[in-house]
Amino acid sequence: MLIRIDPTLSTPLFEQLAAGIRASVIDGRLTVGERLLPARELAGALDINVHTVLRAYQILREEGLLDMRPGRGAIVAGRIGQHAALAGAIHDLVDEAKLRNVSESALLSLIREAYK
Amino acid sequence: MLIRIDPTLSTPLFEQLAAGIRASVIDGRLTVGERLLPARELAGALDINVHTVLRAYQILREEGLLDMRPGRGAIVAGRIGQHAALAGAIHDLVDEAKLRNVSESALLSLIREAYK
DNA sequence: CTATTGTTCTAGCTGGACTATAACAAGTGG
DNA sequence: CCACTTGTTATAGTCCAGCTAGAACAATAG
């Protein structure tokens, strides 16, 4: 599981991490039942704090993507079903946005608006 | 121009404001050539600081949405052309996401991922 | 010339993100 | 049962982005 973290970005580390794992689950790089690296281990590998990793894990658990318990670790639960369609739609939208020179942040806030 | 700001949300005020105005321009509530409220005035109305309003305005200028100069104010430039199609696509995507119980924050980070 | 309005600068406050330790609880495997 | 692993919880400190406040400046309108 290769996930890259960039401390210089404005998006929080725990969000970046959650986003990376989430994407991995959706496109199949992580499969249901698979176990993630133990928090302390991953934290060491990424050179960040354990709590930051755990915070990312907990977000994903609340989304139903992970199942975690002490002693067992964090396991991909993948309640998300067939997100493939969604992933496709997202891809198309992003392409469209790029084509029209709409910046990432602009697109993001348009979506935030649409969610209201 | 009615734009609502919620200080309790985690999204910065200046972003909320920029997002609101941006959306207004795109769906036609604000038309090209129209002048926005002077920063100090809008700040007073929203009960926030002038700098926060100006920061939002400047973001939109960088996007080419606004034209602003001292003494004249901020005017909708609307370089964005026909974003109607994009707006439609966004709307569809958000509906799809809601249908699948994908949270707003999850969708946002999926899009951030797709932008890479 | 005066009033308006964006621009720039300086300064201070606050909350969230991140880190660092440490103790605790629930599992796993021998 | 025991040792080890791993998530959970709590406490505390640092740092920075966002917001506020006040003031002086520059360009534009009338």
PDB file of C-alpha atoms (C1' of nucleotides) in Angstrom:
ATOM      1  CA  MET A   1       0.000   0.000   0.000  1.00  0.00           C
ATOM      2  CA  LEU A   2       1.731   3.084  -1.232  1.00  0.00           C
ATOM      3  CA  ILE A   3       0.227   6.309  -0.057  1.00  0.00           C
ATOM      4  CA  ARG A   4       1.941   9.595  -0.357  1.00  0.00           C
ATOM      5  CA  ILE A   5       1.606  12.388   2.133  1.00  0.00           C
ATOM      6  CA  ASP A   6       2.600  15.972   1.546  1.00  0.00           C
ATOM      7  CA  PRO A   7       2.933  18.114   4.666  1.00  0.00           C
ATOM      8  CA  THR A   8       3.254  21.273   2.576  1.00  0.00           C
ATOM      9  CA  LEU A   9      -0.268  21.019   1.191  1.00  0.00           C
ATOM     10  CA  SER A  10      -3.050  22.866   2.946  1.00  0.00           C
ATOM     11  CA  THR A  11      -5.211  19.764   3.201  1.00  0.00           C
ATOM     12  CA  PRO A  12      -4.638  18.140   6.585  1.00  0.00           C
ATOM     13  CA  LEU A  13      -2.450  15.051   6.714  1.00  0.00           C
ATOM     14  CA  PHE A  14      -5.181  12.863   8.146  1.00  0.00           C
ATOM     15  CA  GLU A  15      -7.470  13.863   5.287  1.00  0.00           C
ATOM     16  CA  GLN A  16      -4.840  13.148   2.686  1.00  0.00           C
ATOM     17  CA  LEU A  17      -4.289   9.767   4.204  1.00  0.00           C
ATOM     18  CA  ALA A  18      -7.984   8.954   4.409  1.00  0.00           C
ATOM     19  CA  ALA A  19      -8.445  10.104   0.832  1.00  0.00           C
ATOM     20  CA  GLY A  20      -5.603   7.924  -0.376  1.00  0.00           C
ATOM     21  CA  ILE A  21      -6.862   4.809   1.327  1.00  0.00           C
ATOM     22  CA  ARG A  22     -10.433   5.518   0.276  1.00  0.00           C
ATOM     23  CA  ALA A  23      -9.357   5.805  -3.329  1.00  0.00           C
ATOM     24  CA  SER A  24      -7.347   2.603  -3.035  1.00  0.00           C
ATOM     25  CA  VAL A  25     -10.363   0.722  -1.799  1.00  0.00           C
ATOM     26  CA  ILE A  26     -12.593   2.050  -4.509  1.00  0.00           C
ATOM     27  CA  ASP A  27     -10.341   1.242  -7.410  1.00  0.00           C
ATOM     28  CA  GLY A  28      -9.372  -2.145  -6.055  1.00  0.00           C
ATOM     29  CA  ARG A  29      -5.789  -1.655  -4.974  1.00  0.00           C
ATOM     30  CA  LEU A  30      -7.089  -2.629  -1.560  1.00  0.00           C
ATOM     31  CA  THR A  31      -9.543  -5.480  -1.408  1.00  0.00           C
ATOM     32  CA  VAL A  32     -12.191  -6.316   1.144  1.00  0.00           C
ATOM     33  CA  GLY A  33     -10.822  -8.328   4.049  1.00  0.00           C
ATOM     34  CA  GLU A  34      -7.329  -7.020   3.579  1.00  0.00           C
ATOM     35  CA  ARG A  35      -5.582  -5.661   6.634  1.00  0.00           C
ATOM     36  CA  LEU A  36      -3.985  -2.249   6.688  1.00  0.00           C
ATOM     37  CA  LEU A  37      -0.617  -1.553   8.205  1.00  0.00           C
ATOM     38  CA  PRO A  38      -0.778  -1.150  11.980  1.00  0.00           C
ATOM     39  CA  ALA A  39      -1.089   2.530  12.866  1.00  0.00           C
ATOM     40  CA  ARG A  40       2.265   2.786  14.623  1.00  0.00           C
ATOM     41  CA  GLU A  41       3.971   1.093  11.727  1.00  0.00           C
ATOM     42  CA  LEU A  42       2.405   3.250   9.060  1.00  0.00           C
ATOM     43  CA  ALA A  43       3.092   6.320  11.155  1.00  0.00           C
ATOM     44  CA  GLY A  44       6.730   5.357  11.296  1.00  0.00           C
ATOM     45  CA  ALA A  45       6.883   4.725   7.575  1.00  0.00           C
ATOM     46  CA  LEU A  46       5.292   8.066   6.748  1.00  0.00           C
ATOM     47  CA  ASP A  47       7.183   9.851   9.489  1.00  0.00           C
ATOM     48  CA  ILE A  48       4.074  11.247  11.107  1.00  0.00           C
ATOM     49  CA  ASN A  49       2.370  10.721  14.426  1.00  0.00           C
ATOM     50  CA  VAL A  50       0.310   7.655  15.328  1.00  0.00           C
ATOM     51  CA  HIS A  51      -2.688   9.772  16.193  1.00  0.00           C
ATOM     52  CA  THR A  52      -2.726  11.290  12.764  1.00  0.00           C
ATOM     53  CA  VAL A  53      -2.879   7.858  11.180  1.00  0.00           C
ATOM     54  CA  LEU A  54      -5.541   6.678  13.597  1.00  0.00           C
ATOM     55  CA  ARG A  55      -7.600   9.743  12.897  1.00  0.00           C
ATOM     56  CA  ALA A  56      -7.598   8.872   9.223  1.00  0.00           C
ATOM     57  CA  TYR A  57      -8.523   5.273  10.004  1.00  0.00           C
ATOM     58  CA  GLN A  58     -11.394   6.390  12.215  1.00  0.00           C
ATOM     59  CA  ILE A  59     -12.818   8.594   9.512  1.00  0.00           C
ATOM     60  CA  LEU A  60     -12.887   5.614   7.198  1.00  0.00           C
ATOM     61  CA  ARG A  61     -14.509   3.485   9.834  1.00  0.00           C
ATOM     62  CA  GLU A  62     -17.281   6.020  10.249  1.00  0.00           C
ATOM     63  CA  GLU A  63     -17.785   5.773   6.520  1.00  0.00           C
ATOM     64  CA  GLY A  64     -18.104   2.040   6.886  1.00  0.00           C
ATOM     65  CA  LEU A  65     -14.972   1.383   4.889  1.00  0.00           C
ATOM     66  CA  LEU A  66     -12.943  -0.068   7.734  1.00  0.00           C
ATOM     67  CA  ASP A  67     -13.525  -2.407  10.600  1.00  0.00           C
ATOM     68  CA  MET A  68     -11.077  -2.026  13.444  1.00  0.00           C
ATOM     69  CA  ARG A  69     -10.479  -3.431  16.880  1.00  0.00           C
ATOM     70  CA  PRO A  70      -7.607  -3.461  19.322  1.00  0.00           C
ATOM     71  CA  GLY A  71      -5.297  -6.394  18.757  1.00  0.00           C
ATOM     72  CA  ARG A  72      -6.679  -7.127  15.311  1.00  0.00           C
ATOM     73  CA  GLY A  73      -5.946  -4.010  13.372  1.00  0.00           C
ATOM     74  CA  ALA A  74      -7.822  -2.201  10.655  1.00  0.00           C
ATOM     75  CA  ILE A  75      -9.484  -4.317   8.017  1.00  0.00           C
ATOM     76  CA  VAL A  76     -11.142  -3.219   4.792  1.00  0.00           C
ATOM     77  CA  ALA A  77     -14.886  -3.712   5.162  1.00  0.00           C
ATOM     78  CA  GLY A  78     -15.847  -2.076   1.879  1.00  0.00           C
ATOM     79  CA  ARG A  79     -19.496  -1.376   2.484  1.00  0.00           C
ATOM     80  CA  ILE A  80     -19.345   0.978  -0.437  1.00  0.00           C
ATOM     81  CA  GLY A  81     -20.504  -1.569  -2.943  1.00  0.00           C
ATOM     82  CA  GLN A  82     -20.162  -0.630  -6.572  1.00  0.00           C
ATOM     83  CA  HIS A  83     -18.548   2.743  -6.517  1.00  0.00           C
ATOM     84  CA  ALA A  84     -17.072   2.074  -9.894  1.00  0.00           C
ATOM     85  CA  ALA A  85     -19.869   4.017 -11.531  1.00  0.00           C
ATOM     86  CA  LEU A  86     -19.340   6.893  -9.188  1.00  0.00           C
ATOM     87  CA  ALA A  87     -15.624   6.829  -9.826  1.00  0.00           C
ATOM     88  CA  GLY A  88     -16.301   7.000 -13.533  1.00  0.00           C
ATOM     89  CA  ALA A  89     -18.618   9.961 -13.158  1.00  0.00           C
ATOM     90  CA  ILE A  90     -16.056  11.736 -11.054  1.00  0.00           C
ATOM     91  CA  HIS A  91     -13.381  11.119 -13.600  1.00  0.00           C
ATOM     92  CA  ASP A  92     -15.539  12.546 -16.354  1.00  0.00           C
ATOM     93  CA  LEU A  93     -16.423  15.593 -14.335  1.00  0.00           C
ATOM     94  CA  VAL A  94     -12.822  16.330 -13.494  1.00  0.00           C
ATOM     95  CA  ASP A  95     -11.828  15.994 -17.130  1.00  0.00           C
ATOM     96  CA  GLU A  96     -14.592  18.372 -18.089  1.00  0.00           C
ATOM     97  CA  ALA A  97     -13.513  20.848 -15.448  1.00  0.00           C
ATOM     98  CA  LYS A  98      -9.891  20.727 -16.503  1.00  0.00           C
ATOM     99  CA  LEU A  99     -10.948  21.271 -20.088  1.00  0.00           C
ATOM    100  CA  ARG A 100     -12.751  24.440 -19.063  1.00  0.00           C
ATOM    101  CA  ASN A 101      -9.853  25.627 -16.956  1.00  0.00           C
ATOM    102  CA  VAL A 102     -11.812  25.385 -13.761  1.00  0.00           C
ATOM    103  CA  SER A 103      -9.375  25.126 -10.895  1.00  0.00           C
ATOM    104  CA  GLU A 104      -9.527  22.318  -8.396  1.00  0.00           C
ATOM    105  CA  SER A 105     -10.569  24.598  -5.560  1.00  0.00           C
ATOM    106  CA  ALA A 106     -13.264  26.200  -7.680  1.00  0.00           C
ATOM    107  CA  LEU A 107     -14.689  22.832  -8.613  1.00  0.00           C
ATOM    108  CA  LEU A 108     -14.601  21.703  -5.023  1.00  0.00           C
ATOM    109  CA  SER A 109     -16.592  24.655  -3.814  1.00  0.00           C
ATOM    110  CA  LEU A 110     -19.092  24.271  -6.620  1.00  0.00           C
ATOM    111  CA  ILE A 111     -19.669  20.782  -5.347  1.00  0.00           C
ATOM    112  CA  ARG A 112     -19.951  21.989  -1.809  1.00  0.00           C
ATOM    113  CA  GLU A 113     -22.627  24.388  -3.015  1.00  0.00           C
ATOM    114  CA  ALA A 114     -24.443  21.631  -4.827  1.00  0.00           C
ATOM    115  CA  TYR A 115     -24.547  19.602  -1.649  1.00  0.00           C
ATOM    116  CA  LYS A 116     -26.675  22.173   0.182  1.00  0.00           C
TER     117      LYS A 116
ATOM    118  CA  MET B   1     -27.279  39.319  -3.568  1.00  0.00           C
ATOM    119  CA  LEU B   2     -28.076  37.026  -0.680  1.00  0.00           C
ATOM    120  CA  ILE B   3     -25.171  34.988   0.490  1.00  0.00           C
ATOM    121  CA  ARG B   4     -25.160  33.130   3.707  1.00  0.00           C
ATOM    122  CA  ILE B   5     -22.122  32.607   5.835  1.00  0.00           C
ATOM    123  CA  ASP B   6     -21.827  30.107   8.629  1.00  0.00           C
ATOM    124  CA  PRO B   7     -18.923  30.667  11.046  1.00  0.00           C
ATOM    125  CA  THR B   8     -19.507  27.292  12.671  1.00  0.00           C
ATOM    126  CA  LEU B   9     -18.601  25.345   9.545  1.00  0.00           C
ATOM    127  CA  SER B  10     -15.049  24.173   9.095  1.00  0.00           C
ATOM    128  CA  THR B  11     -14.781  25.724   5.637  1.00  0.00           C
ATOM    129  CA  PRO B  12     -13.195  29.159   5.952  1.00  0.00           C
ATOM    130  CA  LEU B  13     -15.476  32.174   5.687  1.00  0.00           C
ATOM    131  CA  PHE B  14     -13.661  33.608   2.708  1.00  0.00           C
ATOM    132  CA  GLU B  15     -14.096  30.317   0.868  1.00  0.00           C
ATOM    133  CA  GLN B  16     -17.771  30.135   1.687  1.00  0.00           C
ATOM    134  CA  LEU B  17     -18.203  33.626   0.387  1.00  0.00           C
ATOM    135  CA  ALA B  18     -16.242  32.995  -2.783  1.00  0.00           C
ATOM    136  CA  ALA B  19     -18.201  29.806  -3.340  1.00  0.00           C
ATOM    137  CA  GLY B  20     -21.503  31.594  -2.903  1.00  0.00           C
ATOM    138  CA  ILE B  21     -20.668  34.368  -5.322  1.00  0.00           C
ATOM    139  CA  ARG B  22     -19.165  31.933  -7.796  1.00  0.00           C
ATOM    140  CA  ALA B  23     -22.319  29.872  -7.758  1.00  0.00           C
ATOM    141  CA  SER B  24     -24.416  33.002  -8.179  1.00  0.00           C
ATOM    142  CA  VAL B  25     -22.476  33.988 -11.257  1.00  0.00           C
ATOM    143  CA  ILE B  26     -22.730  30.551 -12.785  1.00  0.00           C
ATOM    144  CA  ASP B  27     -26.443  30.124 -12.386  1.00  0.00           C
ATOM    145  CA  GLY B  28     -27.229  33.653 -13.434  1.00  0.00           C
ATOM    146  CA  ARG B  29     -28.280  35.299 -10.201  1.00  0.00           C
ATOM    147  CA  LEU B  30     -25.375  37.625 -10.857  1.00  0.00           C
ATOM    148  CA  THR B  31     -24.936  38.823 -14.409  1.00  0.00           C
ATOM    149  CA  VAL B  32     -21.843  40.022 -16.219  1.00  0.00           C
ATOM    150  CA  GLY B  33     -21.238  43.719 -15.693  1.00  0.00           C
ATOM    151  CA  GLU B  34     -23.072  43.776 -12.418  1.00  0.00           C
ATOM    152  CA  ARG B  35     -21.313  45.378  -9.487  1.00  0.00           C
ATOM    153  CA  LEU B  36     -20.934  43.609  -6.175  1.00  0.00           C
ATOM    154  CA  LEU B  37     -21.477  45.289  -2.846  1.00  0.00           C
ATOM    155  CA  PRO B  38     -18.467  47.299  -1.708  1.00  0.00           C
ATOM    156  CA  ALA B  39     -16.295  45.204   0.564  1.00  0.00           C
ATOM    157  CA  ARG B  40     -16.809  47.307   3.658  1.00  0.00           C
ATOM    158  CA  GLU B  41     -20.534  47.296   3.115  1.00  0.00           C
ATOM    159  CA  LEU B  42     -20.821  43.557   2.589  1.00  0.00           C
ATOM    160  CA  ALA B  43     -18.546  42.978   5.555  1.00  0.00           C
ATOM    161  CA  GLY B  44     -20.885  45.053   7.680  1.00  0.00           C
ATOM    162  CA  ALA B  45     -23.945  43.224   6.418  1.00  0.00           C
ATOM    163  CA  LEU B  46     -22.419  39.803   7.095  1.00  0.00           C
ATOM    164  CA  ASP B  47     -20.837  40.951  10.318  1.00  0.00           C
ATOM    165  CA  ILE B  48     -17.382  39.867   9.319  1.00  0.00           C
ATOM    166  CA  ASN B  49     -14.136  41.682   8.632  1.00  0.00           C
ATOM    167  CA  VAL B  50     -13.431  43.648   5.464  1.00  0.00           C
ATOM    168  CA  HIS B  51     -10.298  41.685   4.811  1.00  0.00           C
ATOM    169  CA  THR B  52     -12.211  38.460   4.767  1.00  0.00           C
ATOM    170  CA  VAL B  53     -14.564  39.799   2.106  1.00  0.00           C
ATOM    171  CA  LEU B  54     -11.699  41.160   0.055  1.00  0.00           C
ATOM    172  CA  ARG B  55      -9.924  37.866   0.239  1.00  0.00           C
ATOM    173  CA  ALA B  56     -12.938  36.181  -1.279  1.00  0.00           C
ATOM    174  CA  TYR B  57     -13.160  38.835  -3.979  1.00  0.00           C
ATOM    175  CA  GLN B  58      -9.500  38.416  -4.831  1.00  0.00           C
ATOM    176  CA  ILE B  59      -9.861  34.682  -5.234  1.00  0.00           C
ATOM    177  CA  LEU B  60     -12.618  35.276  -7.740  1.00  0.00           C
ATOM    178  CA  ARG B  61     -10.541  37.824  -9.562  1.00  0.00           C
ATOM    179  CA  GLU B  62      -7.736  35.323  -9.926  1.00  0.00           C
ATOM    180  CA  GLU B  63     -10.281  32.991 -11.446  1.00  0.00           C
ATOM    181  CA  GLY B  64     -11.200  35.691 -13.906  1.00  0.00           C
ATOM    182  CA  LEU B  65     -14.689  36.017 -12.513  1.00  0.00           C
ATOM    183  CA  LEU B  66     -14.285  39.524 -11.179  1.00  0.00           C
ATOM    184  CA  ASP B  67     -12.710  42.737 -12.308  1.00  0.00           C
ATOM    185  CA  MET B  68     -11.865  45.110  -9.505  1.00  0.00           C
ATOM    186  CA  ARG B  69     -10.193  48.474  -9.037  1.00  0.00           C
ATOM    187  CA  PRO B  70     -10.059  51.054  -6.290  1.00  0.00           C
ATOM    188  CA  GLY B  71     -12.874  53.558  -6.543  1.00  0.00           C
ATOM    189  CA  ARG B  72     -14.853  51.422  -8.940  1.00  0.00           C
ATOM    190  CA  GLY B  73     -15.572  48.309  -6.992  1.00  0.00           C
ATOM    191  CA  ALA B  74     -15.828  44.664  -7.942  1.00  0.00           C
ATOM    192  CA  ILE B  75     -17.600  43.886 -11.179  1.00  0.00           C
ATOM    193  CA  VAL B  76     -18.622  40.533 -12.567  1.00  0.00           C
ATOM    194  CA  ALA B  77     -16.410  39.761 -15.538  1.00  0.00           C
ATOM    195  CA  GLY B  78     -17.721  36.250 -16.102  1.00  0.00           C
ATOM    196  CA  ARG B  79     -14.961  34.772 -18.197  1.00  0.00           C
ATOM    197  CA  ILE B  80     -16.374  31.404 -17.331  1.00  0.00           C
ATOM    198  CA  GLY B  81     -18.590  31.240 -20.375  1.00  0.00           C
ATOM    199  CA  GLN B  82     -21.066  28.409 -20.475  1.00  0.00           C
ATOM    200  CA  HIS B  83     -20.591  26.625 -17.213  1.00  0.00           C
ATOM    201  CA  ALA B  84     -24.184  25.544 -17.325  1.00  0.00           C
ATOM    202  CA  ALA B  85     -23.137  22.147 -18.642  1.00  0.00           C
ATOM    203  CA  LEU B  86     -20.604  21.784 -15.888  1.00  0.00           C
ATOM    204  CA  ALA B  87     -23.163  22.809 -13.302  1.00  0.00           C
ATOM    205  CA  GLY B  88     -25.482  20.144 -14.625  1.00  0.00           C
ATOM    206  CA  ALA B  89     -22.829  17.475 -14.425  1.00  0.00           C
ATOM    207  CA  ILE B  90     -22.025  18.498 -10.899  1.00  0.00           C
ATOM    208  CA  HIS B  91     -25.639  18.332  -9.906  1.00  0.00           C
ATOM    209  CA  ASP B  92     -25.950  14.819 -11.319  1.00  0.00           C
ATOM    210  CA  LEU B  93     -22.828  13.651  -9.582  1.00  0.00           C
ATOM    211  CA  VAL B  94     -23.940  14.997  -6.235  1.00  0.00           C
ATOM    212  CA  ASP B  95     -27.312  13.332  -6.591  1.00  0.00           C
ATOM    213  CA  GLU B  96     -25.594  10.073  -7.403  1.00  0.00           C
ATOM    214  CA  ALA B  97     -23.323  10.421  -4.396  1.00  0.00           C
ATOM    215  CA  LYS B  98     -26.183  11.197  -2.046  1.00  0.00           C
ATOM    216  CA  LEU B  99     -28.034   8.194  -3.377  1.00  0.00           C
ATOM    217  CA  ARG B 100     -25.106   5.998  -2.472  1.00  0.00           C
ATOM    218  CA  ASN B 101     -24.717   7.561   0.941  1.00  0.00           C
ATOM    219  CA  VAL B 102     -21.346   9.004   0.111  1.00  0.00           C
ATOM    220  CA  SER B 103     -20.697  11.883   2.460  1.00  0.00           C
ATOM    221  CA  GLU B 104     -19.798  15.311   1.213  1.00  0.00           C
ATOM    222  CA  SER B 105     -16.279  15.145   2.583  1.00  0.00           C
ATOM    223  CA  ALA B 106     -15.726  11.711   1.059  1.00  0.00           C
ATOM    224  CA  LEU B 107     -16.874  12.918  -2.331  1.00  0.00           C
ATOM    225  CA  LEU B 108     -14.674  15.968  -2.083  1.00  0.00           C
ATOM    226  CA  SER B 109     -11.576  13.948  -1.394  1.00  0.00           C
ATOM    227  CA  LEU B 110     -12.385  11.539  -4.178  1.00  0.00           C
ATOM    228  CA  ILE B 111     -12.412  14.512  -6.494  1.00  0.00           C
ATOM    229  CA  ARG B 112      -9.186  15.804  -5.053  1.00  0.00           C
ATOM    230  CA  GLU B 113      -7.697  12.402  -5.797  1.00  0.00           C
ATOM    231  CA  ALA B 114      -9.034  12.452  -9.332  1.00  0.00           C
ATOM    232  CA  TYR B 115      -7.381  15.800  -9.905  1.00  0.00           C
ATOM    233  CA  LYS B 116      -3.899  14.392  -9.400  1.00  0.00           C
TER     234      LYS B 116
ATOM    235  C1'  DC C   1     -11.761  68.466  -4.625  1.00  0.00           C
ATOM    236  C1'  DT C   2     -14.222  65.085  -2.062  1.00  0.00           C
ATOM    237  C1'  DA C   3     -16.102  60.743  -1.283  1.00  0.00           C
ATOM    238  C1'  DT C   4     -15.758  56.063  -2.471  1.00  0.00           C
ATOM    239  C1'  DT C   5     -13.424  51.775  -2.713  1.00  0.00           C
ATOM    240  C1'  DG C   6      -9.797  48.527  -3.359  1.00  0.00           C
ATOM    241  C1'  DT C   7      -4.666  47.790  -1.711  1.00  0.00           C
ATOM    242  C1'  DT C   8      -1.230  47.174   1.622  1.00  0.00           C
ATOM    243  C1'  DC C   9       0.752  46.715   6.194  1.00  0.00           C
ATOM    244  C1'  DT C  10       1.090  45.732  10.961  1.00  0.00           C
ATOM    245  C1'  DA C  11      -0.510  43.366  15.002  1.00  0.00           C
ATOM    246  C1'  DG C  12      -2.954  40.334  17.955  1.00  0.00           C
ATOM    247  C1'  DC C  13      -6.235  36.391  19.071  1.00  0.00           C
ATOM    248  C1'  DT C  14      -8.061  31.771  18.499  1.00  0.00           C
ATOM    249  C1'  DG C  15      -8.864  27.099  17.160  1.00  0.00           C
ATOM    250  C1'  DG C  16      -7.507  23.120  14.612  1.00  0.00           C
ATOM    251  C1'  DA C  17      -3.797  20.164  13.184  1.00  0.00           C
ATOM    252  C1'  DC C  18       0.122  17.814  14.602  1.00  0.00           C
ATOM    253  C1'  DT C  19       3.308  15.987  17.848  1.00  0.00           C
ATOM    254  C1'  DA C  20       4.845  13.510  22.111  1.00  0.00           C
ATOM    255  C1'  DT C  21       4.029  10.426  26.182  1.00  0.00           C
ATOM    256  C1'  DA C  22       1.746   7.332  28.674  1.00  0.00           C
ATOM    257  C1'  DA C  23      -1.577   4.260  30.435  1.00  0.00           C
ATOM    258  C1'  DC C  24      -5.362   1.165  29.200  1.00  0.00           C
ATOM    259  C1'  DA C  25      -8.336  -2.458  26.793  1.00  0.00           C
ATOM    260  C1'  DA C  26      -9.204  -5.943  23.518  1.00  0.00           C
ATOM    261  C1'  DG C  27      -7.730  -9.097  20.724  1.00  0.00           C
ATOM    262  C1'  DT C  28      -3.878 -12.938  18.834  1.00  0.00           C
ATOM    263  C1'  DG C  29      -0.839 -16.724  19.280  1.00  0.00           C
ATOM    264  C1'  DG C  30       2.050 -19.755  21.834  1.00  0.00           C
TER     265       DG C  30
ATOM    266  C1'  DC D   1      -2.402 -18.227  31.311  1.00  0.00           C
ATOM    267  C1'  DC D   2       1.011 -15.146  29.408  1.00  0.00           C
ATOM    268  C1'  DA D   3       3.376 -12.137  26.301  1.00  0.00           C
ATOM    269  C1'  DC D   4       2.718  -9.357  22.449  1.00  0.00           C
ATOM    270  C1'  DT D   5       0.283  -6.672  19.266  1.00  0.00           C
ATOM    271  C1'  DT D   6      -2.780  -3.023  18.216  1.00  0.00           C
ATOM    272  C1'  DG D   7      -6.501   0.175  18.716  1.00  0.00           C
ATOM    273  C1'  DT D   8      -8.500   3.617  22.477  1.00  0.00           C
ATOM    274  C1'  DT D   9      -8.223   7.359  25.439  1.00  0.00           C
ATOM    275  C1'  DA D  10      -6.248  11.292  27.894  1.00  0.00           C
ATOM    276  C1'  DT D  11      -3.128  15.053  28.653  1.00  0.00           C
ATOM    277  C1'  DA D  12      -0.213  18.649  27.107  1.00  0.00           C
ATOM    278  C1'  DG D  13       2.511  21.502  24.244  1.00  0.00           C
ATOM    279  C1'  DT D  14       3.807  23.783  19.553  1.00  0.00           C
ATOM    280  C1'  DC D  15       2.656  25.895  15.274  1.00  0.00           C
ATOM    281  C1'  DC D  16       0.062  28.027  11.685  1.00  0.00           C
ATOM    282  C1'  DA D  17      -4.020  29.546   9.028  1.00  0.00           C
ATOM    283  C1'  DG D  18      -8.016  32.191   9.513  1.00  0.00           C
ATOM    284  C1'  DC D  19     -10.080  36.099  11.392  1.00  0.00           C
ATOM    285  C1'  DT D  20     -10.188  40.478  13.446  1.00  0.00           C
ATOM    286  C1'  DA D  21      -8.776  45.459  14.083  1.00  0.00           C
ATOM    287  C1'  DG D  22      -6.918  49.852  12.844  1.00  0.00           C
ATOM    288  C1'  DA D  23      -4.647  52.791   9.803  1.00  0.00           C
ATOM    289  C1'  DA D  24      -2.528  54.813   5.848  1.00  0.00           C
ATOM    290  C1'  DC D  25      -2.354  54.794   0.813  1.00  0.00           C
ATOM    291  C1'  DA D  26      -3.834  54.825  -4.286  1.00  0.00           C
ATOM    292  C1'  DA D  27      -6.979  54.928  -7.918  1.00  0.00           C
ATOM    293  C1'  DT D  28     -11.402  56.117  -9.611  1.00  0.00           C
ATOM    294  C1'  DA D  29     -16.031  58.475  -9.907  1.00  0.00           C
ATOM    295  C1'  DG D  30     -18.793  62.526  -9.764  1.00  0.00           C
TER     296       DG D  30
END
